[in-house]
Structures are given as C-alpha cells and as structure tokens.
Amino acid sequence: MSIRIGIIGYGNLGRGVECAVKQNPDMELAAVFTRRKPEDLQILTKSAAVCHVSEAAAWKDKIDVMILCGGSATDLPEQSPEFVKLFNIVDSFDTHAKIPTHFANVDTAAKEAGKIGIISVGWDPGMFSLNRMYASAILPNGKDYTFWGKGVSQGHSDAIRRIEGVKNAKQYTIPVEAALAAVREGKDPELSTREKHTRECFVVLEEGADASKVEQEIKTMPNYFADYDTTVHFVSEEELLRDHSGIPHGGFVLRSGKTGWEEENSHLIEYRLKLDSNPEFTSCVIVAYARAAYRLYKEGQSGAKTVFDIPPAYLSAKDGAALRAEML
Amino acid sequence: MSIRIGIIGYGNLGRGVECAVKQNPDMELAAVFTRRKPEDLQILTKSAAVCHVSEAAAWKDKIDVMILCGGSATDLPEQSPEFVKLFNIVDSFDTHAKIPTHFANVDTAAKEAGKIGIISVGWDPGMFSLNRMYASAILPNGKDYTFWGKGVSQGHSDAIRRIEGVKNAKQYTIPVEAALAAVREGKDPELSTREKHTRECFVVLEEGADASKVEQEIKTMPNYFADYDTTVHFVSEEELLRDHSGIPHGGFVLRSGKTGWEEENSHLIEYRLKLDSNPEFTSCVIVAYARAAYRLYKEGQSGAKTVFDIPPAYLSAKDGAALRAEML
C-alpha cells in the first residue's frame, strides 16, 4: 500500500511537493488543504481531493504524512504543533534562531499524540545542515564555510519591492569566487560578510521614480544590503519577467581540516547544490523525509525529529539489502 | 568517561586511527594489537598498550570499540565476524561485491554476542555511498556519477611493481575534466570507462630493463590499464621518493536530476573530497562511526550496521540540542 500524503498550503512549495510525490511510486497524494475556497483551487493531480484546511481533521485516518507548506514566520509555529496532534508531519521551518523552540513545541505535542514530526527539512536547513554536521564530526580540527547562490533571495527581493518608487524587483545572492577559491586551496581564510557574497538587483521603477534615490536606498539598507557590495540594474518589467522569472538557488558547504599526529595533512570536504528551482528541490527533500516519518511511525516511535536524527536508509524506497548491494 | 578504543593492525590505517583518536577528546586509545612482536612495534600514544593480537580477548572489558585495520582481501572476512563476538567493531571492508556476504557474517555473530559491528566505513565505501544514497532518494529521477582522484591507487601501483624489470612505481587515477564538466552542465552524458578517468604512472626501472617493453606491458594490462588512456613516466628512484611518496586521494559523487510536473527543472548535487592522506581521512570517518557504535551498544542494539543505518547525530560529540542550535 502506498504512503498517503497530504499537503497543507498550495504555493510554490505545495506544488513542488505535489510534483515530487508523482516521482515516487510508493506514494500517492490524497488531498491538498487550502485556506482559499477549495473550488477556486486547481491542482495538477486528478486523483487528489482539494479541501478547506478546516476539514483536515476528518482526514486523520486517510493520510499517513501531512506536509506543511506554509511560511516560517507565522504559519508553521502554529500549524506544526497543532497538526502533529492528528498526523505525522514534515515541515520546512527555516528560522534558524527559533529552531530550538519550534522543536520543543512539536516534540511535546507529537509525543502526546504518538506521532512523528520532522522539522526544518529542505536544503538549508536540511541537506546543508547534514553536510556541516557530518563534515565536522569527521574532521573535528577544521573550519566550516557555507556560501549561498547564485540564487534568488525572496526576502531581499521583497525588501526592495517595499521601497517607494519600485514596481518590481529580483535579487540574486552570489558567492565571491575568490573567497571560494581560497577555501578550496586550504587557506582557511577569515572572511567578512562582504568578502563572501555580493548582491545583484534587477529593479523595475514606477513611472517617474528617481533611480538614483532608489539605488541609494537599496545599497544602504541595513542588514539586507549595507554590508555587501551591491549592484543595481534598472530594467523594464518585460525584461524582468523574461529573464528573471525563475527561482534558482544553491550554494556550497565546505569544511577544511587537518589530520596527522602533527596535523601535517589537509583535507577538503565540499558539498554543492545547483538548483533550477529552489522550492521544487526543497520539496524533493521533504518528500524523502515523509517516507522516513511514515517508517518511524510504523516502528512505534514518536516525537520531533530533525535530519540529524534519521538513519539515511529511511529516506530510500529501496530496502537495506538492495542499498548495500547497489549503493554501498 | 571516555570511549576506550582498540586498534587491530598497525599499518597506515592503524596509525591514522591513532591520530584521529587524539583529535577527539571524548576518546582514548587503550591498546594496539599486532601480529608482529609487540616489543618491536613503536606507537605514538604513550599511554596506550601494545599487545600481540592473540591477547585481544583479555581486553574484552577494557575496550569499548575495536577498530579493525586489516585488509579486505584476507584479514577482515575472518577478523570482523571473529572479533565482533568480543567487541563492538568498526571495519573498512571495501570489496564492494562481497559486502552482502560480509554483512551477513558480521550480523549473525554480532547478534549472538549482543554487539555492534559497523562495516565498510571510510569514504568509498562510506561517505561516497552515503552521498549516492541521499542524492538518489532526493532526486529519484536522475543519474549518478562517481569519479575518483586525483589520487594514488595502491592496487594499480602494486600491479605495475609486479612487472619484470620494474623496481618501484606509483599510479595516479585522474578524472577527465571534460567528463566532469559535462555532468555539471546537466548533459547526463553516457561515459565509457576511458572517458571518465585517465591513469598516470611513475615507474623506476631495474638496471638494464627494457623501458618500451615495460611501458607496453603496463598499457595493455587487462582490467587495470587496457581500458584507459595511460601515460607512463620513467623516473629515478630518488625522484619517485621525493615527488610521489604521498598517498593523496579523493573524488566526486554527482547526481543530476529533473523535477517539476513535466520534468522541466534540472538540479545538480555534488559531493567532493580532496584528501592529502587517504588512510588518515578514512581513519577519521571510522573514528566518528566508532562513537556511533558505542552509543548504539549503550542503547542495547546489536547486529551489523552500515553508514546507511546510523542516524547522523550519533557521529557527533555534540548532543542533539547543541546540534540543533548550532548546526541546523
């Protein structure tokens, strides 16, 4: 019997999960839950139901794993502890500083309900975290580096759009090649924020807006841009939609470390992602962990989990013998 | 109390394990076991004992994890099932085709004894296997590539040394840059053996040996060289020792895959290792898994395990809360 998946929230991430489920023959999409009017929502999977989120409880025995596709700012802190009372869940909570609190909230609710709640799944947090952890356990005497990009930062694009006179905008985060090269060469550089990434912005102005004023406002925006070398390009709405409508992302996790009795040997571990679609890749990671949630639950486990807690084999549709024969 | 480690076999790998234990404050080296005369063996750790391998059983209660540093051809198939009757063990069994049999043998013995036996730990099998597995679970619709090098292949170096007229030799396996580039660009190339790697040999001749005959013999050697583009350099013994005495290695695991309802988006996952010392890095991986073996045993688990079966957090000296706060 296949693993029955539910989706709460049908934005880019929800659609990505729907596509990922299609690629996994041991899973099926049971239903999508939305805050919109269900009759207004068109999904891609003909066999799946579309329901209002208020009806979710009625699906308690018809869904094995519920995937929460809301945002980390306001949706998930409420939804994850709430829905884990009814379902095994996977979320992509990505506010790094608030992960311990979120974990504790989900853990309490999940243990009471006897369910599994896997939080903060995706690529960062997620696969990048895993790679930071494996690499630092293997090379305890070393130094970590994470570079993001080249990719679209939704948060930075939004920040530009809030400036007066801006009609539309897209922001790319770009790793500095020289910094990456220095890390790869084992130089263990100390890198400032400015030395690690640059920011490139494509901005469509409102009619009559003052370009130099907008540019100045972007470049001096605290937290978002002031600490970076930022380039601003003004483009037409047409050009923005034509050349910058994708949501690519990716990045690099590196660890350089020393081994040997006198630390005479150097090593480099590098993990890289190059993604055409940030939400679709995130969804693929989430769906693999939904398989793990299902299996952990079947074993009788409960509580909150992260990528650190889950044996890799639980993500794969293959069994242990096949994995050992084909992949080890 | 720290985790008490034992080492069986004191070659490059055993010495690497000794160095890695030094870097992990929650571990201590208790004893090294050798087939040589113990009094002839000099180790680096002053506080550790050196014993004959026949005395190992007496250390049953004084060692938490025994690390087997013998070879895969003859040592480990006998030693791993034997020593797991007395100790939790970690080995680096790397004959891929025989892993299922080795796993079964260790599993039976480990379960009878109530011990943990983690097999095939290192970087390939090991970290490369893990990355192949994670990537294929995340991108089910994709293609895998593993490239090795640039690095020294001990097996190929040995094969050259067995040729008549050869005094000494070192062989490097080198990935073909154009093939790597094609994979990274998402071209999903079909690559023959010859298109993936080249082989470069540095050979010291015996006095009076026929260089062109030796070169011919290397280049046409079945399995080892015949399917590759091979370059042979004749060098003096002095040059070989000066420029080619290291044992670097490394390589790349890549997976390219498609996502989206119509598979319209491409993604690339790349894991790379660049290692000054193959045995020292392998040792670091083994020692991290020794920590996992200790913890699994303390939980009351038993049986054979591979890297696929072990939750990542078990490798780290940090606890779950610290990992979530600092690394997720």
Coordinates of N, CA, C and O in Angstrom, one line a residue, chain A residues 18-19 22-24 44-45 96 99-100 103 119-120 124-127 129-134 136-141 144 184-185 258-278 280-281 284-285 288-289 291 306-316 323-325 327-328, chain B residues 18-19 22-24 44-45 96 99-100 103 119-120 124-127 129-134 136-141 144 184-185 258-278 280-281 284-285 288-289 291 306-316 323-325 327-328:
Chain A
E18 N 3.7 18.3 -4.6 CA 2.8 17.5 -5.5 C 3.6 16.9 -6.6 O 3.4 15.7 -6.9
C19 N 4.5 17.6 -7.2 CA 5.3 17.1 -8.3 C 6.3 16.0 -7.8 O 6.5 15.0 -8.5
K22 N 4.6 12.6 -7.3 CA 4.4 12.0 -8.6 C 5.6 11.1 -9.0 O 5.5 10.1 -9.7
Q23 N 6.8 11.6 -8.6 CA 8.1 10.8 -9.0 C 8.4 9.6 -8.1 O 9.3 8.9 -8.3
N24 N 7.6 9.5 -7.0 CA 7.8 8.4 -6.0 C 6.7 7.4 -6.1 O 5.7 7.6 -5.5
L44 N -2.8 19.8 -9.8 CA -2.4 19.0 -11.0 C -2.8 17.5 -10.9 O -3.0 16.9 -12.0
T45 N -2.9 17.0 -9.7 CA -3.2 15.6 -9.5 C -4.7 15.3 -9.6 O -5.4 15.7 -8.6
H96 N 16.4 29.9 11.6 CA 17.4 29.1 12.3 C 17.4 29.4 13.8 O 17.5 28.5 14.6
I99 N 14.7 27.5 15.9 CA 14.5 26.1 15.8 C 14.4 25.4 17.1 O 13.6 24.5 17.3
P100 N 15.2 25.7 18.1 CA 15.1 25.0 19.4 C 13.7 25.1 20.0 O 13.1 24.1 20.5
F103 N 11.3 23.1 17.8 CA 11.5 21.6 18.1 C 10.8 21.2 19.4 O 10.1 20.2 19.4
I119 N 11.0 18.3 11.5 CA 11.0 19.8 11.3 C 12.3 20.2 10.6 O 13.3 19.5 10.5
S120 N 12.2 21.4 9.9 CA 13.3 22.1 9.3 C 14.0 21.2 8.2 O 15.2 21.1 8.1
D124 N 18.6 24.2 3.3 CA 19.3 24.9 4.4 C 18.2 25.7 5.2 O 17.8 26.8 4.8
P125 N 17.8 25.2 6.3 CA 18.2 23.9 7.0 C 17.8 22.7 6.2 O 16.8 22.7 5.5
G126 N 18.6 21.6 6.4 CA 18.4 20.4 5.7 C 19.7 19.8 5.3 O 20.5 19.5 6.1
M127 N 19.8 19.6 3.9 CA 21.0 18.9 3.4 C 22.3 19.7 3.8 O 23.3 19.1 4.0
S129 N 22.7 21.4 6.5 CA 23.0 21.2 7.9 C 23.6 19.8 8.1 O 24.6 19.6 8.8
L130 N 23.1 18.8 7.4 CA 23.6 17.5 7.4 C 25.1 17.4 7.0 O 25.9 16.8 7.7
N131 N 25.4 18.1 5.9 CA 26.8 18.1 5.5 C 27.7 18.9 6.4 O 28.8 18.5 6.6
R132 N 27.2 20.0 7.0 CA 28.0 20.6 8.1 C 28.3 19.7 9.2 O 29.4 19.6 9.7
M133 N 27.3 18.9 9.6 CA 27.4 18.0 10.8 C 28.3 16.8 10.5 O 29.2 16.6 11.3
Y134 N 28.1 16.1 9.4 CA 29.0 15.0 9.0 C 30.4 15.5 8.9 O 31.3 14.9 9.5
S136 N 32.0 18.1 10.2 CA 32.6 18.5 11.4 C 32.8 17.3 12.4 O 33.8 17.3 13.2
A137 N 32.0 16.2 12.3 CA 32.3 15.0 13.1 C 33.5 14.3 12.5 O 34.2 13.7 13.3
I138 N 33.7 14.3 11.2 CA 34.8 13.6 10.6 C 36.1 14.4 10.8 O 37.1 13.8 11.0
L139 N 36.0 15.7 10.6 CA 37.3 16.5 10.7 C 37.1 17.5 11.9 O 36.8 18.6 11.7
P140 N 37.3 16.9 13.2 CA 37.0 17.8 14.3 C 37.9 19.0 14.3 O 37.5 20.1 14.9
N141 N 39.1 18.9 13.8 CA 40.0 20.0 13.8 C 39.9 20.7 12.4 O 40.8 20.4 11.5
D144 N 34.5 25.6 9.0 CA 33.3 25.4 8.2 C 33.1 26.7 7.4 O 33.2 27.8 7.9
R184 N 38.9 26.5 -1.0 CA 39.3 25.2 -1.6 C 40.8 24.9 -1.6 O 41.2 23.8 -1.6
E185 N 41.6 26.0 -1.6 CA 43.0 25.8 -1.6 C 43.5 25.5 -0.2 O 44.7 25.4 0.1
K258 N 42.5 19.4 9.3 CA 43.9 18.9 9.4 C 43.8 17.5 10.1 O 43.1 17.3 11.0
T259 N 44.7 16.6 9.6 CA 44.9 15.3 10.3 C 46.3 15.0 10.4 O 47.2 15.7 9.9
G260 N 46.6 13.9 11.1 CA 48.0 13.5 11.3 C 48.5 13.9 12.8 O 47.9 14.7 13.4
W261 N 49.5 13.2 13.2 CA 50.0 13.4 14.6 C 50.3 14.8 14.9 O 50.1 15.3 15.9
E262 N 51.0 15.4 13.9 CA 51.3 16.8 14.0 C 50.5 17.7 13.1 O 50.9 18.8 12.7
E263 N 49.3 17.2 12.7 CA 48.4 18.0 11.8 C 49.0 18.4 10.5 O 48.9 19.5 10.1
E264 N 49.8 17.4 10.0 CA 50.6 17.7 8.8 C 49.8 17.6 7.5 O 50.3 18.0 6.4
N265 N 48.6 17.0 7.5 CA 47.8 16.7 6.3 C 46.5 17.5 6.3 O 45.9 17.6 7.3
S266 N 46.2 18.0 5.1 CA 45.0 18.8 4.9 C 44.0 18.1 4.0 O 44.3 17.3 3.1
H267 N 42.7 18.4 4.3 CA 41.6 17.7 3.6 C 40.5 18.7 3.4 O 40.3 19.7 4.1
L268 N 39.8 18.5 2.3 CA 38.7 19.4 2.0 C 37.5 18.5 1.6 O 37.5 17.6 0.8
I269 N 36.3 18.9 2.3 CA 35.0 18.2 2.0 C 34.2 19.3 1.4 O 34.0 20.4 2.0
E270 N 33.6 19.1 0.3 CA 32.8 20.1 -0.4 C 31.4 19.5 -0.8 O 31.4 18.5 -1.5
Y271 N 30.3 20.2 -0.5 CA 29.0 19.8 -0.9 C 28.4 20.9 -1.7 O 28.4 22.0 -1.2
R272 N 27.9 20.7 -2.9 CA 27.4 21.7 -3.7 C 26.0 21.4 -4.2 O 25.8 20.3 -4.7
L273 N 25.1 22.4 -4.2 CA 23.8 22.3 -4.9 C 23.7 23.3 -5.9 O 24.1 24.5 -5.7
K274 N 23.2 22.9 -7.1 CA 22.9 23.9 -8.2 C 21.5 23.6 -8.6 O 21.2 22.6 -9.2
L275 N 20.6 24.5 -8.3 CA 19.2 24.2 -8.4 C 18.4 25.1 -9.3 O 18.5 26.3 -9.1
D276 N 17.7 24.6 -10.3 CA 16.9 25.4 -11.2 C 15.7 26.0 -10.4 O 15.3 27.1 -10.7
S277 N 15.2 25.2 -9.5 CA 14.0 25.6 -8.7 C 14.2 25.3 -7.3 O 14.1 24.2 -6.8
N278 N 14.4 26.4 -6.5 CA 14.5 26.3 -5.0 C 13.4 25.5 -4.4 O 13.6 24.5 -3.7
E280 N 11.1 23.5 -5.7 CA 11.0 22.1 -6.1 C 12.0 21.2 -5.5 O 11.7 20.0 -5.2
F281 N 13.2 21.7 -5.4 CA 14.3 20.8 -4.7 C 13.9 20.6 -3.3 O 14.0 19.5 -2.7
C284 N 11.5 18.0 -2.9 CA 12.0 16.6 -3.0 C 12.6 16.1 -1.8 O 12.5 14.9 -1.4
V285 N 13.3 17.0 -1.0 CA 13.9 16.6 0.2 C 12.8 16.3 1.2 O 12.9 15.3 1.9
A288 N 11.2 12.9 0.6 CA 12.0 11.7 1.0 C 11.9 11.6 2.6 O 11.8 10.5 3.1
Y289 N 11.9 12.7 3.3 CA 11.7 12.6 4.7 C 10.3 12.2 5.2 O 10.1 11.7 6.3
R291 N 8.8 9.8 3.7 CA 8.9 8.4 3.8 C 9.5 7.9 5.1 O 9.0 7.0 5.7
T306 N 14.8 15.8 13.6 CA 15.4 16.6 12.5 C 16.2 15.7 11.6 O 16.3 14.5 11.9
V307 N 16.8 16.2 10.6 CA 17.6 15.4 9.7 C 18.8 14.7 10.4 O 19.3 13.7 9.9
F308 N 19.2 15.3 11.5 CA 20.3 14.7 12.3 C 19.9 13.3 12.9 O 20.8 12.5 13.2
D309 N 18.6 13.2 13.1 CA 18.2 12.0 13.9 C 17.8 10.8 13.1 O 17.4 9.8 13.7
I310 N 17.8 10.9 11.8 CA 17.1 9.9 11.0 C 18.1 9.1 10.1 O 18.9 9.7 9.4
P311 N 18.1 7.8 10.3 CA 19.1 7.0 9.6 C 18.8 7.2 8.1 O 17.7 7.1 7.6
P312 N 19.9 7.4 7.3 CA 19.8 7.7 5.9 C 18.9 6.7 5.1 O 18.1 7.1 4.3
A313 N 19.0 5.4 5.5 CA 18.3 4.4 4.7 C 16.8 4.6 4.8 O 16.0 4.2 3.9
Y314 N 16.3 5.3 5.8 CA 14.8 5.6 5.9 C 14.3 6.5 4.8 O 13.1 6.5 4.6
L315 N 15.2 7.2 4.1 CA 14.7 8.1 3.1 C 14.5 7.3 1.7 O 13.9 7.9 0.8
S316 N 15.1 6.2 1.6 CA 15.1 5.5 0.3 C 14.0 4.5 0.2 O 13.6 3.8 1.1
L323 N 20.2 -1.6 -0.9 CA 21.1 -0.4 -0.7 C 22.5 -0.9 -0.5 O 23.4 -0.4 -1.1
R324 N 22.7 -2.0 0.3 CA 24.1 -2.5 0.5 C 24.6 -3.1 -0.8 O 25.8 -2.9 -1.1
A325 N 23.8 -3.8 -1.6 CA 24.3 -4.4 -2.8 C 24.6 -3.4 -3.9 O 25.5 -3.5 -4.7
M327 N 24.5 0.4 -3.6 CA 24.9 1.7 -3.3 C 26.1 1.9 -2.4 O 26.7 2.9 -2.3
L328 N 26.4 0.8 -1.6 CA 27.5 0.9 -0.7 C 28.8 0.8 -1.4 O 29.7 1.6 -1.2
Chain B
E18 N 45.0 6.0 15.2 CA 45.6 6.6 16.4 C 45.6 8.1 16.4 O 45.3 8.7 17.4
C19 N 46.0 8.7 15.2 CA 46.0 10.2 15.1 C 44.6 10.8 15.3 O 44.4 11.8 15.9
K22 N 43.3 11.0 18.8 CA 44.0 12.1 19.5 C 43.2 13.4 19.4 O 43.1 14.3 20.3
Q23 N 42.5 13.5 18.2 CA 41.7 14.8 17.9 C 40.3 14.8 18.6 O 39.6 15.7 18.5
N24 N 39.9 13.6 19.2 CA 38.6 13.5 19.7 C 38.7 13.4 21.3 O 38.9 12.3 21.8
L44 N 52.6 5.9 18.7 CA 52.8 7.3 19.0 C 52.2 7.7 20.4 O 52.7 8.6 21.0
T45 N 51.2 6.9 20.8 CA 50.4 7.3 22.0 C 51.1 6.6 23.2 O 51.1 5.4 23.4
H96 N 33.5 -4.2 -2.8 CA 32.0 -3.9 -2.9 C 31.2 -5.1 -3.2 O 30.1 -5.3 -2.6
I99 N 30.2 -7.3 -0.1 CA 29.6 -6.6 1.1 C 28.4 -7.4 1.6 O 28.3 -7.6 2.8
P100 N 27.5 -7.8 0.8 CA 26.3 -8.6 1.3 C 26.7 -9.8 2.2 O 26.2 -10.0 3.2
F103 N 28.4 -8.6 5.4 CA 27.4 -8.0 6.3 C 26.7 -9.2 7.0 O 26.5 -9.2 8.2
I119 N 30.3 -2.0 9.4 CA 31.2 -2.5 8.3 C 31.3 -1.4 7.2 O 30.4 -0.6 7.1
S120 N 32.3 -1.6 6.5 CA 32.5 -0.8 5.2 C 32.5 0.7 5.4 O 31.9 1.5 4.7
D124 N 34.9 5.5 0.4 CA 34.2 4.7 -0.7 C 34.6 3.3 -0.6 O 35.7 2.9 -1.1
P125 N 33.8 2.4 0.1 CA 32.5 2.7 0.6 C 32.6 3.6 1.9 O 33.6 3.6 2.6
G126 N 31.5 4.3 2.1 CA 31.4 5.2 3.2 C 30.7 6.5 2.8 O 29.6 6.5 2.4
M127 N 31.5 7.6 2.9 CA 30.9 8.9 2.7 C 30.3 9.0 1.2 O 29.3 9.7 1.0
S129 N 29.2 6.5 -0.6 CA 28.0 5.7 -0.6 C 26.8 6.5 0.0 O 25.7 6.5 -0.6
L130 N 27.0 7.2 1.1 CA 26.0 8.0 1.8 C 25.5 9.0 0.8 O 24.3 9.3 0.7
N131 N 26.4 9.7 0.1 CA 26.0 10.8 -0.8 C 25.3 10.2 -2.0 O 24.3 10.9 -2.5
R132 N 25.7 9.1 -2.5 CA 24.9 8.4 -3.6 C 23.5 8.2 -3.1 O 22.5 8.4 -3.8
M133 N 23.4 7.7 -1.9 CA 22.1 7.3 -1.4 C 21.2 8.4 -1.1 O 20.0 8.5 -1.5
Y134 N 21.7 9.4 -0.4 CA 20.9 10.6 -0.1 C 20.4 11.3 -1.4 O 19.3 11.6 -1.6
S136 N 20.1 10.0 -4.4 CA 19.1 9.3 -5.3 C 17.8 9.2 -4.6 O 16.8 9.1 -5.3
A137 N 17.7 9.3 -3.3 CA 16.4 9.4 -2.6 C 15.8 10.7 -2.8 O 14.5 10.8 -2.9
I138 N 16.6 11.8 -2.9 CA 16.0 13.1 -3.1 C 15.6 13.4 -4.5 O 14.6 14.0 -4.8
L139 N 16.4 12.9 -5.5 CA 16.1 13.1 -6.9 C 15.9 11.7 -7.5 O 16.8 11.2 -8.2
P140 N 14.8 11.1 -7.3 CA 14.6 9.7 -7.9 C 14.7 9.7 -9.4 O 15.1 8.7 -9.9
N141 N 14.4 10.8 -10.0 CA 14.5 10.8 -11.5 C 15.8 11.5 -11.9 O 15.9 12.7 -12.2
D144 N 23.5 9.0 -11.6 CA 24.6 9.1 -10.7 C 25.9 9.0 -11.4 O 26.1 8.3 -12.4
R184 N 28.4 18.3 -14.8 CA 28.0 19.5 -14.0 C 27.1 20.4 -14.8 O 26.2 21.1 -14.3
E185 N 27.2 20.4 -16.2 CA 26.3 21.2 -17.0 C 25.0 20.5 -17.2 O 24.1 21.0 -18.0
K258 N 15.9 15.6 -12.6 CA 14.8 16.5 -13.0 C 13.7 16.6 -12.1 O 13.4 15.6 -11.5
T259 N 13.1 17.7 -11.9 CA 11.8 17.9 -11.1 C 10.8 18.7 -11.9 O 11.1 19.2 -13.0
G260 N 9.6 18.8 -11.3 CA 8.5 19.5 -12.0 C 7.5 18.6 -12.6 O 7.8 17.4 -12.8
W261 N 6.3 19.1 -12.8 CA 5.3 18.2 -13.3 C 5.6 17.6 -14.7 O 5.4 16.4 -14.9
E262 N 6.3 18.4 -15.5 CA 6.8 17.9 -16.8 C 8.3 17.7 -16.8 O 8.9 17.7 -17.9
E263 N 8.9 17.6 -15.6 CA 10.4 17.4 -15.5 C 11.1 18.6 -16.2 O 12.1 18.4 -16.9
E264 N 10.6 19.8 -16.0 CA 11.2 20.9 -16.7 C 12.4 21.6 -16.0 O 13.0 22.4 -16.5
N265 N 12.6 21.2 -14.7 CA 13.7 21.8 -14.0 C 14.9 20.8 -13.7 O 14.6 19.6 -13.4
S266 N 16.1 21.3 -13.8 CA 17.3 20.4 -13.5 C 18.0 20.8 -12.3 O 18.0 22.0 -11.9
H267 N 18.6 19.8 -11.6 CA 19.3 20.1 -10.4 C 20.6 19.3 -10.4 O 20.6 18.2 -11.0
L268 N 21.6 19.8 -9.7 CA 22.8 19.1 -9.5 C 23.2 19.0 -8.1 O 23.3 20.1 -7.4
I269 N 23.5 17.8 -7.6 CA 24.1 17.6 -6.3 C 25.5 17.1 -6.4 O 25.7 16.1 -7.2
E270 N 26.5 17.8 -5.8 CA 27.9 17.3 -6.0 C 28.5 17.3 -4.6 O 28.4 18.2 -3.8
Y271 N 29.2 16.1 -4.4 CA 30.0 16.0 -3.2 C 31.4 15.7 -3.6 O 31.7 14.8 -4.4
R272 N 32.3 16.4 -3.0 CA 33.7 16.3 -3.4 C 34.6 16.1 -2.2 O 34.5 16.8 -1.2
L273 N 35.6 15.2 -2.3 CA 36.7 15.1 -1.3 C 38.0 15.4 -2.0 O 38.3 14.9 -3.1
K274 N 38.9 16.1 -1.3 CA 40.2 16.4 -1.7 C 41.1 16.1 -0.5 O 41.1 16.8 0.4
L275 N 41.8 14.9 -0.6 CA 42.5 14.4 0.6 C 44.0 14.3 0.4 O 44.5 13.7 -0.5
D276 N 44.7 14.9 1.4 CA 46.2 14.8 1.4 C 46.6 13.3 1.7 O 47.6 12.8 1.2
S277 N 45.8 12.7 2.6 CA 46.2 11.4 3.0 C 44.9 10.5 3.0 O 44.1 10.7 3.9
N278 N 44.9 9.6 2.1 CA 43.8 8.7 2.0 C 43.5 7.9 3.3 O 42.4 7.9 3.9
E280 N 44.5 8.5 6.4 CA 44.2 9.4 7.6 C 42.7 9.8 7.5 O 42.0 9.9 8.5
F281 N 42.3 10.2 6.3 CA 40.8 10.6 6.2 C 39.9 9.4 6.5 O 38.9 9.5 7.2
C284 N 39.5 9.0 10.0 CA 38.7 10.0 10.7 C 37.2 9.6 10.6 O 36.4 9.7 11.5
V285 N 36.8 9.0 9.4 CA 35.5 8.6 9.3 C 35.2 7.4 10.2 O 34.2 7.3 10.9
A288 N 34.7 8.5 13.8 CA 33.4 9.1 14.1 C 32.3 7.9 14.2 O 31.4 8.0 15.1
Y289 N 32.4 6.9 13.4 CA 31.5 5.8 13.5 C 31.8 4.9 14.7 O 30.9 4.2 15.1
R291 N 32.3 6.2 17.6 CA 31.4 6.9 18.6 C 30.0 6.3 18.4 O 29.3 6.1 19.4
T306 N 25.6 -0.5 8.6 CA 26.4 0.3 7.7 C 26.1 1.8 7.9 O 25.2 2.1 8.6
V307 N 26.8 2.6 7.1 CA 26.6 4.1 7.2 C 25.1 4.4 6.9 O 24.6 5.4 7.4
F308 N 24.4 3.6 6.1 CA 23.0 3.9 5.8 C 22.1 3.7 7.0 O 21.0 4.3 7.0
D309 N 22.5 3.0 8.0 CA 21.6 2.6 9.1 C 21.8 3.6 10.3 O 21.0 3.4 11.3
I310 N 22.7 4.5 10.3 CA 23.1 5.2 11.5 C 22.7 6.6 11.5 O 23.1 7.4 10.5
P311 N 21.9 7.1 12.4 CA 21.5 8.5 12.5 C 22.7 9.4 12.5 O 23.6 9.2 13.4
P312 N 22.8 10.4 11.7 CA 24.0 11.3 11.6 C 24.4 11.8 13.0 O 25.6 11.8 13.3
A313 N 23.4 12.2 13.8 CA 23.8 12.7 15.1 C 24.7 11.8 16.0 O 25.4 12.3 16.8
Y314 N 24.6 10.5 15.7 CA 25.4 9.6 16.5 C 26.9 9.7 16.3 O 27.7 9.2 17.1
L315 N 27.3 10.4 15.2 CA 28.7 10.6 14.9 C 29.3 11.7 15.7 O 30.5 11.8 15.7
S316 N 28.5 12.6 16.1 CA 29.0 13.9 16.7 C 29.2 13.8 18.2 O 28.4 13.2 18.9
L323 N 23.5 20.4 18.5 CA 23.4 20.3 17.1 C 22.3 21.1 16.5 O 22.5 21.8 15.5
R324 N 21.1 21.1 17.1 CA 20.0 21.8 16.5 C 20.3 23.3 16.6 O 20.0 24.1 15.7
A325 N 20.9 23.8 17.7 CA 21.1 25.2 17.9 C 22.3 25.7 17.1 O 22.2 26.8 16.6
M327 N 24.0 23.9 14.3 CA 24.4 23.3 13.0 C 23.2 23.2 12.1 O 23.4 23.0 10.9
L328 N 21.9 23.2 12.6 CA 20.8 23.0 11.8 C 20.5 24.3 11.0 O 20.4 24.2 9.7

